[in-house]
Amino acid sequence: MTVTGFNKKIQLCNSGELQVFFVGTGSAFNKVDFQNNILIIKGSDHFLIDCGTLFSFALKKYNTSLSEIKTILPTHSHADHIGGLEEVAFMNKYVSRTKPNMIITDEFKKILWNNSLKGGCAFGEEEGCGKVLGFDDFFNQLKPVSLKHTPRPMFQIFVGSIKVTLFRTVHIPFNKNWKKMFYSVGVLVDDKVLITGDTRFDPEIIDYFEKNYSLECIFHDCQFFKGGIHASYQELLTLPDSVRAKTYLCHYGENKTGYYPEQDGFAGFVQSGVYYTF
């Protein structure tokens, strides 16, 4: 891995290796580590996983502009994951005059626009704009293809040379009726890097990817108490040794002091400002 730092511009292209860069690593209420928003970079291609309320502030610390982010993949509609999208929409439409791409299914596109973005974005800010605006006035939809014969809803798309597989996660409420569950997804990148997004402890899906793919790394969300809607540190300790060894913990609270994941067999806590290279 390569460590950068605040005030150093994020490099959105490289020589062709797959890199994962955490702009922030924290949970919804973490004001110290920002929020768990992640850039995937490979060659001349990149995309952002989630754009929370603190994202633009964190990005400013890296001397990087919102308009430089060309493609976004929101995993679900909690504010620490999509709270910055209205700013992205306005910045691109009215300032940089560009339209970013968004990787999103038809189902989530409807949910995201009607329940989160429409209230602020539907009425145009330009003089003479009399029409009610929609999602497509702000973003280009990149629609992933639904996969067949999978244990839960899964979708796939390529962002240039980057293979992206989305899979439904068990976030809220806890059941497996996917049509009624809160929409949330995790992301598998190039068949080797698993990013869980927000999920309760779900060893079933980790076992599926372990058996069917050659995983090199898992970035797993983590909380430090049992119960709630994320996997707890205590639950993650029950994963097999070989899985823990390649698992970095992210989406953590400010109260991580006193936890030593390397001593417990994990790869460690994710750090922001680091290019994890695969």
mmCIF file of C-alpha atoms in Angstrom:
data_model
loop_
_atom_site.group_PDB
_atom_site.id
_atom_site.type_symbol
_atom_site.label_atom_id
_atom_site.label_comp_id
_atom_site.label_asym_id
_atom_site.label_seq_id
_atom_site.Cartn_x
_atom_site.Cartn_y
_atom_site.Cartn_z
ATOM 1 C CA MET A 1 0.000 0.000 0.000
ATOM 2 C CA THR A 2 1.043 3.589 -0.638
ATOM 3 C CA VAL A 3 0.375 6.290 1.944
ATOM 4 C CA THR A 4 -0.486 9.813 0.838
ATOM 5 C CA GLY A 5 -1.847 12.520 3.135
ATOM 6 C CA PHE A 6 -4.106 15.521 3.480
ATOM 7 C CA ASN A 7 -3.473 18.379 1.057
ATOM 8 C CA LYS A 8 -2.040 15.962 -1.497
ATOM 9 C CA LYS A 9 -4.231 15.599 -4.574
ATOM 10 C CA ILE A 10 -5.856 12.207 -5.123
ATOM 11 C CA GLN A 11 -4.528 10.495 -8.229
ATOM 12 C CA LEU A 12 -7.552 9.281 -10.199
ATOM 13 C CA CYS A 13 -5.484 7.341 -12.724
ATOM 14 C CA ASN A 14 -2.526 4.991 -12.463
ATOM 15 C CA SER A 15 -0.417 2.603 -14.538
ATOM 16 C CA GLY A 16 -3.110 -0.071 -14.597
ATOM 17 C CA GLU A 17 -3.104 -1.700 -11.167
ATOM 18 C CA LEU A 18 -6.300 -1.906 -9.122
ATOM 19 C CA GLN A 19 -6.265 0.559 -6.221
ATOM 20 C CA VAL A 20 -8.734 1.212 -3.409
ATOM 21 C CA PHE A 21 -8.553 4.630 -1.717
ATOM 22 C CA PHE A 22 -10.676 5.519 1.320
ATOM 23 C CA VAL A 23 -11.509 9.229 1.366
ATOM 24 C CA GLY A 24 -13.040 8.537 4.776
ATOM 25 C CA THR A 25 -13.314 5.464 6.966
ATOM 26 C CA GLY A 26 -15.906 6.316 9.616
ATOM 27 C CA SER A 27 -19.474 5.467 10.479
ATOM 28 C CA ALA A 28 -22.478 7.757 10.107
ATOM 29 C CA PHE A 29 -21.712 9.642 13.335
ATOM 30 C CA ASN A 30 -17.926 9.713 13.097
ATOM 31 C CA LYS A 31 -16.724 13.318 12.753
ATOM 32 C CA VAL A 32 -13.037 12.440 13.140
ATOM 33 C CA ASP A 33 -12.527 9.897 10.354
ATOM 34 C CA PHE A 34 -15.167 11.293 7.954
ATOM 35 C CA GLN A 35 -17.495 8.743 6.344
ATOM 36 C CA ASN A 36 -16.854 5.443 4.618
ATOM 37 C CA ASN A 37 -16.604 6.754 1.036
ATOM 38 C CA ILE A 38 -14.257 4.884 -1.287
ATOM 39 C CA LEU A 39 -12.551 5.498 -4.636
ATOM 40 C CA ILE A 40 -11.746 2.587 -6.948
ATOM 41 C CA ILE A 41 -8.986 3.408 -9.444
ATOM 42 C CA LYS A 42 -7.520 1.371 -12.293
ATOM 43 C CA GLY A 43 -5.629 2.802 -15.253
ATOM 44 C CA SER A 44 -7.663 5.689 -16.647
ATOM 45 C CA ASP A 45 -10.877 4.464 -15.001
ATOM 46 C CA HIS A 46 -12.304 5.226 -11.577
ATOM 47 C CA PHE A 47 -15.543 5.301 -9.638
ATOM 48 C CA LEU A 48 -16.646 6.421 -6.192
ATOM 49 C CA ILE A 49 -18.510 4.106 -3.837
ATOM 50 C CA ASP A 50 -20.857 6.323 -1.801
ATOM 51 C CA CYS A 51 -20.928 10.078 -1.371
ATOM 52 C CA GLY A 52 -21.955 11.043 2.142
ATOM 53 C CA THR A 53 -22.727 14.332 3.832
ATOM 54 C CA LEU A 54 -19.067 14.889 4.751
ATOM 55 C CA PHE A 55 -17.615 13.749 1.421
ATOM 56 C CA SER A 56 -16.985 17.153 -0.169
ATOM 57 C CA PHE A 57 -15.385 18.394 3.048
ATOM 58 C CA ALA A 58 -13.099 15.351 3.151
ATOM 59 C CA LEU A 59 -12.316 15.724 -0.548
ATOM 60 C CA LYS A 60 -11.305 19.347 0.033
ATOM 61 C CA LYS A 61 -8.682 18.083 2.477
ATOM 62 C CA TYR A 62 -7.162 16.200 -0.446
ATOM 63 C CA ASN A 63 -7.182 19.259 -2.703
ATOM 64 C CA THR A 64 -9.494 17.450 -5.129
ATOM 65 C CA SER A 65 -12.674 18.810 -6.747
ATOM 66 C CA LEU A 66 -16.104 17.164 -6.820
ATOM 67 C CA SER A 67 -16.260 17.662 -10.573
ATOM 68 C CA GLU A 68 -13.212 15.411 -11.020
ATOM 69 C CA ILE A 69 -15.242 12.402 -9.859
ATOM 70 C CA LYS A 70 -16.772 11.047 -13.058
ATOM 71 C CA THR A 71 -18.689 7.979 -11.842
ATOM 72 C CA ILE A 72 -20.513 7.261 -8.577
ATOM 73 C CA LEU A 73 -21.983 4.066 -7.151
ATOM 74 C CA PRO A 74 -24.313 4.652 -4.180
ATOM 75 C CA THR A 75 -24.863 1.520 -2.104
ATOM 76 C CA HIS A 76 -27.988 2.664 -0.238
ATOM 77 C CA SER A 77 -29.846 5.793 0.799
ATOM 78 C CA HIS A 78 -28.585 6.541 4.304
ATOM 79 C CA ALA A 79 -27.181 10.063 4.474
ATOM 80 C CA ASP A 80 -23.600 9.027 5.217
ATOM 81 C CA HIS A 81 -23.698 7.263 1.841
ATOM 82 C CA ILE A 82 -25.769 9.602 -0.367
ATOM 83 C CA GLY A 83 -25.997 12.885 1.589
ATOM 84 C CA GLY A 84 -23.473 14.581 -0.696
ATOM 85 C CA LEU A 85 -25.186 13.710 -3.977
ATOM 86 C CA GLU A 86 -27.286 16.877 -4.128
ATOM 87 C CA GLU A 87 -24.094 18.944 -4.010
ATOM 88 C CA VAL A 88 -22.604 16.744 -6.729
ATOM 89 C CA ALA A 89 -25.712 17.271 -8.857
ATOM 90 C CA PHE A 90 -25.698 21.044 -8.458
ATOM 91 C CA MET A 91 -21.932 21.474 -8.784
ATOM 92 C CA ASN A 92 -21.842 19.567 -12.055
ATOM 93 C CA LYS A 93 -25.014 20.975 -13.601
ATOM 94 C CA TYR A 94 -24.593 24.628 -12.744
ATOM 95 C CA VAL A 95 -20.838 25.089 -12.298
ATOM 96 C CA SER A 96 -18.774 22.587 -14.284
ATOM 97 C CA ARG A 97 -21.605 21.966 -16.791
ATOM 98 C CA THR A 98 -20.973 18.233 -16.869
ATOM 99 C CA LYS A 99 -23.085 15.207 -16.075
ATOM 100 C CA PRO A 100 -21.452 12.482 -13.978
ATOM 101 C CA ASN A 101 -22.265 8.805 -14.382
ATOM 102 C CA MET A 102 -24.097 6.856 -11.723
ATOM 103 C CA ILE A 103 -24.023 3.060 -11.452
ATOM 104 C CA ILE A 104 -27.536 2.265 -10.324
ATOM 105 C CA THR A 105 -30.312 -0.246 -10.955
ATOM 106 C CA ASP A 106 -33.723 0.918 -12.146
ATOM 107 C CA GLU A 107 -35.172 -0.064 -8.771
ATOM 108 C CA PHE A 108 -32.765 2.036 -6.736
ATOM 109 C CA LYS A 109 -32.800 4.892 -9.235
ATOM 110 C CA LYS A 110 -36.497 5.375 -8.532
ATOM 111 C CA ILE A 111 -36.016 5.127 -4.756
ATOM 112 C CA LEU A 112 -33.058 7.497 -4.687
ATOM 113 C CA TRP A 113 -34.695 10.182 -6.799
ATOM 114 C CA ASN A 114 -38.201 10.118 -5.336
ATOM 115 C CA ASN A 115 -37.217 9.728 -1.683
ATOM 116 C CA SER A 116 -33.905 11.577 -1.415
ATOM 117 C CA LEU A 117 -32.966 13.874 -4.313
ATOM 118 C CA LYS A 118 -36.213 15.113 -5.833
ATOM 119 C CA GLY A 119 -37.078 17.533 -3.036
ATOM 120 C CA GLY A 120 -33.950 19.625 -3.580
ATOM 121 C CA CYS A 121 -33.202 19.026 -7.242
ATOM 122 C CA ALA A 122 -36.515 18.924 -9.108
ATOM 123 C CA PHE A 123 -36.831 22.668 -9.651
ATOM 124 C CA GLY A 124 -34.190 24.164 -11.921
ATOM 125 C CA GLU A 125 -32.086 27.084 -10.745
ATOM 126 C CA GLU A 126 -31.513 28.644 -14.151
ATOM 127 C CA GLU A 127 -33.646 31.579 -15.264
ATOM 128 C CA GLY A 128 -36.400 30.487 -17.610
ATOM 129 C CA CYS A 129 -36.312 26.854 -16.531
ATOM 130 C CA GLY A 130 -39.968 26.008 -16.160
ATOM 131 C CA LYS A 131 -39.875 22.221 -16.328
ATOM 132 C CA VAL A 132 -39.641 19.856 -13.408
ATOM 133 C CA LEU A 133 -36.244 18.175 -13.552
ATOM 134 C CA GLY A 134 -35.549 14.480 -13.094
ATOM 135 C CA PHE A 135 -32.683 12.126 -12.366
ATOM 136 C CA ASP A 136 -31.538 12.107 -15.997
ATOM 137 C CA ASP A 137 -31.082 15.883 -15.992
ATOM 138 C CA PHE A 138 -28.260 15.456 -13.467
ATOM 139 C CA PHE A 139 -26.782 11.986 -13.969
ATOM 140 C CA ASN A 140 -26.116 9.449 -16.705
ATOM 141 C CA GLN A 141 -27.414 6.095 -15.530
ATOM 142 C CA LEU A 142 -25.052 3.148 -15.948
ATOM 143 C CA LYS A 143 -27.402 0.215 -15.457
ATOM 144 C CA PRO A 144 -25.870 -3.054 -14.277
ATOM 145 C CA VAL A 145 -27.176 -6.319 -15.688
ATOM 146 C CA SER A 146 -29.004 -8.716 -13.383
ATOM 147 C CA LEU A 147 -27.165 -12.011 -12.928
ATOM 148 C CA LYS A 148 -28.899 -15.390 -12.939
ATOM 149 C CA HIS A 149 -28.440 -18.401 -10.670
ATOM 150 C CA THR A 150 -27.087 -16.427 -7.732
ATOM 151 C CA PRO A 151 -28.007 -16.912 -4.051
ATOM 152 C CA ARG A 152 -29.453 -13.391 -3.810
ATOM 153 C CA PRO A 153 -30.002 -10.493 -6.234
ATOM 154 C CA MET A 154 -26.698 -9.674 -7.932
ATOM 155 C CA PHE A 155 -25.815 -7.324 -10.782
ATOM 156 C CA GLN A 156 -22.782 -6.702 -12.944
ATOM 157 C CA ILE A 157 -21.284 -3.902 -15.021
ATOM 158 C CA PHE A 158 -17.898 -2.788 -16.344
ATOM 159 C CA VAL A 159 -16.535 0.693 -15.686
ATOM 160 C CA GLY A 160 -13.951 0.757 -18.439
ATOM 161 C CA SER A 161 -11.568 -2.032 -17.454
ATOM 162 C CA ILE A 162 -13.019 -2.469 -13.944
ATOM 163 C CA LYS A 163 -15.424 -5.350 -13.384
ATOM 164 C CA VAL A 164 -18.071 -4.405 -10.817
ATOM 165 C CA THR A 165 -20.445 -6.914 -9.212
ATOM 166 C CA LEU A 166 -23.187 -5.692 -6.877
ATOM 167 C CA PHE A 167 -24.917 -7.952 -4.353
ATOM 168 C CA ARG A 168 -27.788 -7.280 -1.971
ATOM 169 C CA THR A 169 -26.845 -6.973 1.683
ATOM 170 C CA VAL A 170 -28.783 -7.675 4.869
ATOM 171 C CA HIS A 171 -28.845 -4.200 6.410
ATOM 172 C CA ILE A 172 -32.350 -3.264 7.621
ATOM 173 C CA PRO A 173 -34.674 -4.885 8.569
ATOM 174 C CA PHE A 174 -33.306 -8.382 9.114
ATOM 175 C CA ASN A 175 -35.044 -10.706 6.691
ATOM 176 C CA LYS A 176 -34.442 -12.154 3.237
ATOM 177 C CA ASN A 177 -37.497 -10.804 1.437
ATOM 178 C CA TRP A 178 -35.485 -8.718 -0.992
ATOM 179 C CA LYS A 179 -38.538 -7.001 -2.463
ATOM 180 C CA LYS A 180 -39.501 -5.594 0.934
ATOM 181 C CA MET A 181 -36.066 -4.981 2.413
ATOM 182 C CA PHE A 182 -34.345 -1.603 2.477
ATOM 183 C CA TYR A 183 -32.274 -1.486 -0.708
ATOM 184 C CA SER A 184 -28.566 -1.854 0.029
ATOM 185 C CA VAL A 185 -25.679 -3.469 -1.854
ATOM 186 C CA GLY A 186 -22.068 -4.474 -1.393
ATOM 187 C CA VAL A 187 -19.484 -4.443 -4.168
ATOM 188 C CA LEU A 188 -17.064 -7.025 -5.568
ATOM 189 C CA VAL A 189 -14.322 -5.425 -7.660
ATOM 190 C CA ASP A 190 -12.470 -7.365 -10.364
ATOM 191 C CA ASP A 191 -13.523 -10.627 -8.707
ATOM 192 C CA LYS A 192 -10.902 -10.157 -5.973
ATOM 193 C CA VAL A 193 -11.702 -7.243 -3.668
ATOM 194 C CA LEU A 194 -14.886 -7.486 -1.598
ATOM 195 C CA ILE A 195 -16.387 -4.316 -0.105
ATOM 196 C CA THR A 196 -19.353 -5.210 2.071
ATOM 197 C CA GLY A 197 -21.065 -1.837 2.170
ATOM 198 C CA ASP A 198 -23.405 -1.720 5.157
ATOM 199 C CA THR A 199 -24.502 -5.118 6.413
ATOM 200 C CA ARG A 200 -25.299 -7.093 9.521
ATOM 201 C CA PHE A 201 -23.030 -10.044 10.167
ATOM 202 C CA ASP A 202 -23.657 -12.228 7.129
ATOM 203 C CA PRO A 203 -21.178 -15.142 6.951
ATOM 204 C CA GLU A 204 -23.316 -16.743 4.242
ATOM 205 C CA ILE A 205 -22.330 -14.168 1.624
ATOM 206 C CA ILE A 206 -18.674 -14.131 2.676
ATOM 207 C CA ASP A 207 -18.592 -17.921 2.353
ATOM 208 C CA TYR A 208 -20.185 -17.669 -1.097
ATOM 209 C CA PHE A 209 -17.513 -15.305 -2.392
ATOM 210 C CA GLU A 210 -14.740 -17.278 -0.702
ATOM 211 C CA LYS A 211 -15.857 -20.463 -2.474
ATOM 212 C CA ASN A 212 -16.567 -18.955 -5.887
ATOM 213 C CA TYR A 213 -13.899 -16.255 -6.268
ATOM 214 C CA SER A 214 -10.228 -15.786 -5.460
ATOM 215 C CA LEU A 215 -10.598 -13.030 -2.887
ATOM 216 C CA GLU A 216 -7.430 -11.133 -2.057
ATOM 217 C CA CYS A 217 -8.988 -8.671 0.363
ATOM 218 C CA ILE A 218 -12.204 -7.917 2.228
ATOM 219 C CA PHE A 219 -13.101 -4.429 3.448
ATOM 220 C CA HIS A 220 -15.792 -5.047 6.052
ATOM 221 C CA ASP A 221 -17.887 -2.560 7.994
ATOM 222 C CA CYS A 222 -17.594 -2.888 11.751
ATOM 223 C CA GLN A 223 -19.178 -1.634 14.954
ATOM 224 C CA PHE A 224 -17.967 -2.142 18.517
ATOM 225 C CA PHE A 225 -21.176 -3.367 20.133
ATOM 226 C CA LYS A 226 -23.518 -6.277 19.552
ATOM 227 C CA GLY A 227 -26.913 -5.718 18.012
ATOM 228 C CA GLY A 228 -27.803 -2.913 15.639
ATOM 229 C CA ILE A 229 -27.529 -2.943 11.880
ATOM 230 C CA HIS A 230 -23.815 -3.550 11.304
ATOM 231 C CA ALA A 231 -21.504 -6.490 11.891
ATOM 232 C CA SER A 232 -19.952 -6.253 15.332
ATOM 233 C CA TYR A 233 -16.266 -6.725 16.082
ATOM 234 C CA GLN A 234 -17.201 -9.675 18.285
ATOM 235 C CA GLU A 235 -19.122 -11.369 15.461
ATOM 236 C CA LEU A 236 -16.326 -10.789 12.947
ATOM 237 C CA LEU A 237 -13.921 -12.517 15.344
ATOM 238 C CA THR A 238 -15.794 -15.767 14.569
ATOM 239 C CA LEU A 239 -14.714 -15.716 10.917
ATOM 240 C CA PRO A 240 -12.122 -18.341 9.945
ATOM 241 C CA ASP A 241 -8.486 -17.369 10.506
ATOM 242 C CA SER A 242 -7.780 -17.295 6.767
ATOM 243 C CA VAL A 243 -10.654 -14.865 6.179
ATOM 244 C CA ARG A 244 -9.763 -12.552 9.070
ATOM 245 C CA ALA A 245 -6.179 -12.368 7.814
ATOM 246 C CA LYS A 246 -7.287 -10.569 4.647
ATOM 247 C CA THR A 247 -10.057 -8.515 6.240
ATOM 248 C CA TYR A 248 -9.648 -4.800 6.910
ATOM 249 C CA LEU A 249 -12.240 -3.181 9.182
ATOM 250 C CA CYS A 250 -13.919 0.066 8.135
ATOM 251 C CA HIS A 251 -17.036 2.167 8.795
ATOM 252 C CA TYR A 252 -16.013 2.268 12.450
ATOM 253 C CA GLY A 253 -16.911 4.745 15.177
ATOM 254 C CA GLU A 254 -14.665 7.188 16.960
ATOM 255 C CA ASN A 255 -14.382 4.707 19.846
ATOM 256 C CA LYS A 256 -11.883 2.351 18.191
ATOM 257 C CA THR A 257 -9.230 3.079 20.827
ATOM 258 C CA GLY A 258 -8.483 -0.085 22.758
ATOM 259 C CA TYR A 259 -9.107 -2.423 19.837
ATOM 260 C CA TYR A 260 -6.107 -4.073 18.189
ATOM 261 C CA PRO A 261 -7.396 -5.960 15.146
ATOM 262 C CA GLU A 262 -3.963 -7.202 14.029
ATOM 263 C CA GLN A 263 -3.575 -8.974 17.376
ATOM 264 C CA ASP A 264 -6.923 -10.658 16.720
ATOM 265 C CA GLY A 265 -5.869 -11.911 13.302
ATOM 266 C CA PHE A 266 -7.381 -9.182 11.099
ATOM 267 C CA ALA A 267 -5.410 -7.253 8.488
ATOM 268 C CA GLY A 268 -6.124 -4.126 10.548
ATOM 269 C CA PHE A 269 -8.248 -0.995 10.517
ATOM 270 C CA VAL A 270 -8.580 0.700 7.143
ATOM 271 C CA GLN A 271 -6.722 4.007 6.937
ATOM 272 C CA SER A 272 -7.782 6.999 4.867
ATOM 273 C CA GLY A 273 -5.199 8.519 2.563
ATOM 274 C CA VAL A 274 -3.816 5.108 1.592
ATOM 275 C CA TYR A 275 -3.761 3.476 -1.843
ATOM 276 C CA TYR A 276 -4.424 -0.223 -1.270
ATOM 277 C CA THR A 277 -3.023 -1.890 -4.393
ATOM 278 C CA PHE A 278 -3.951 -5.291 -5.849
#
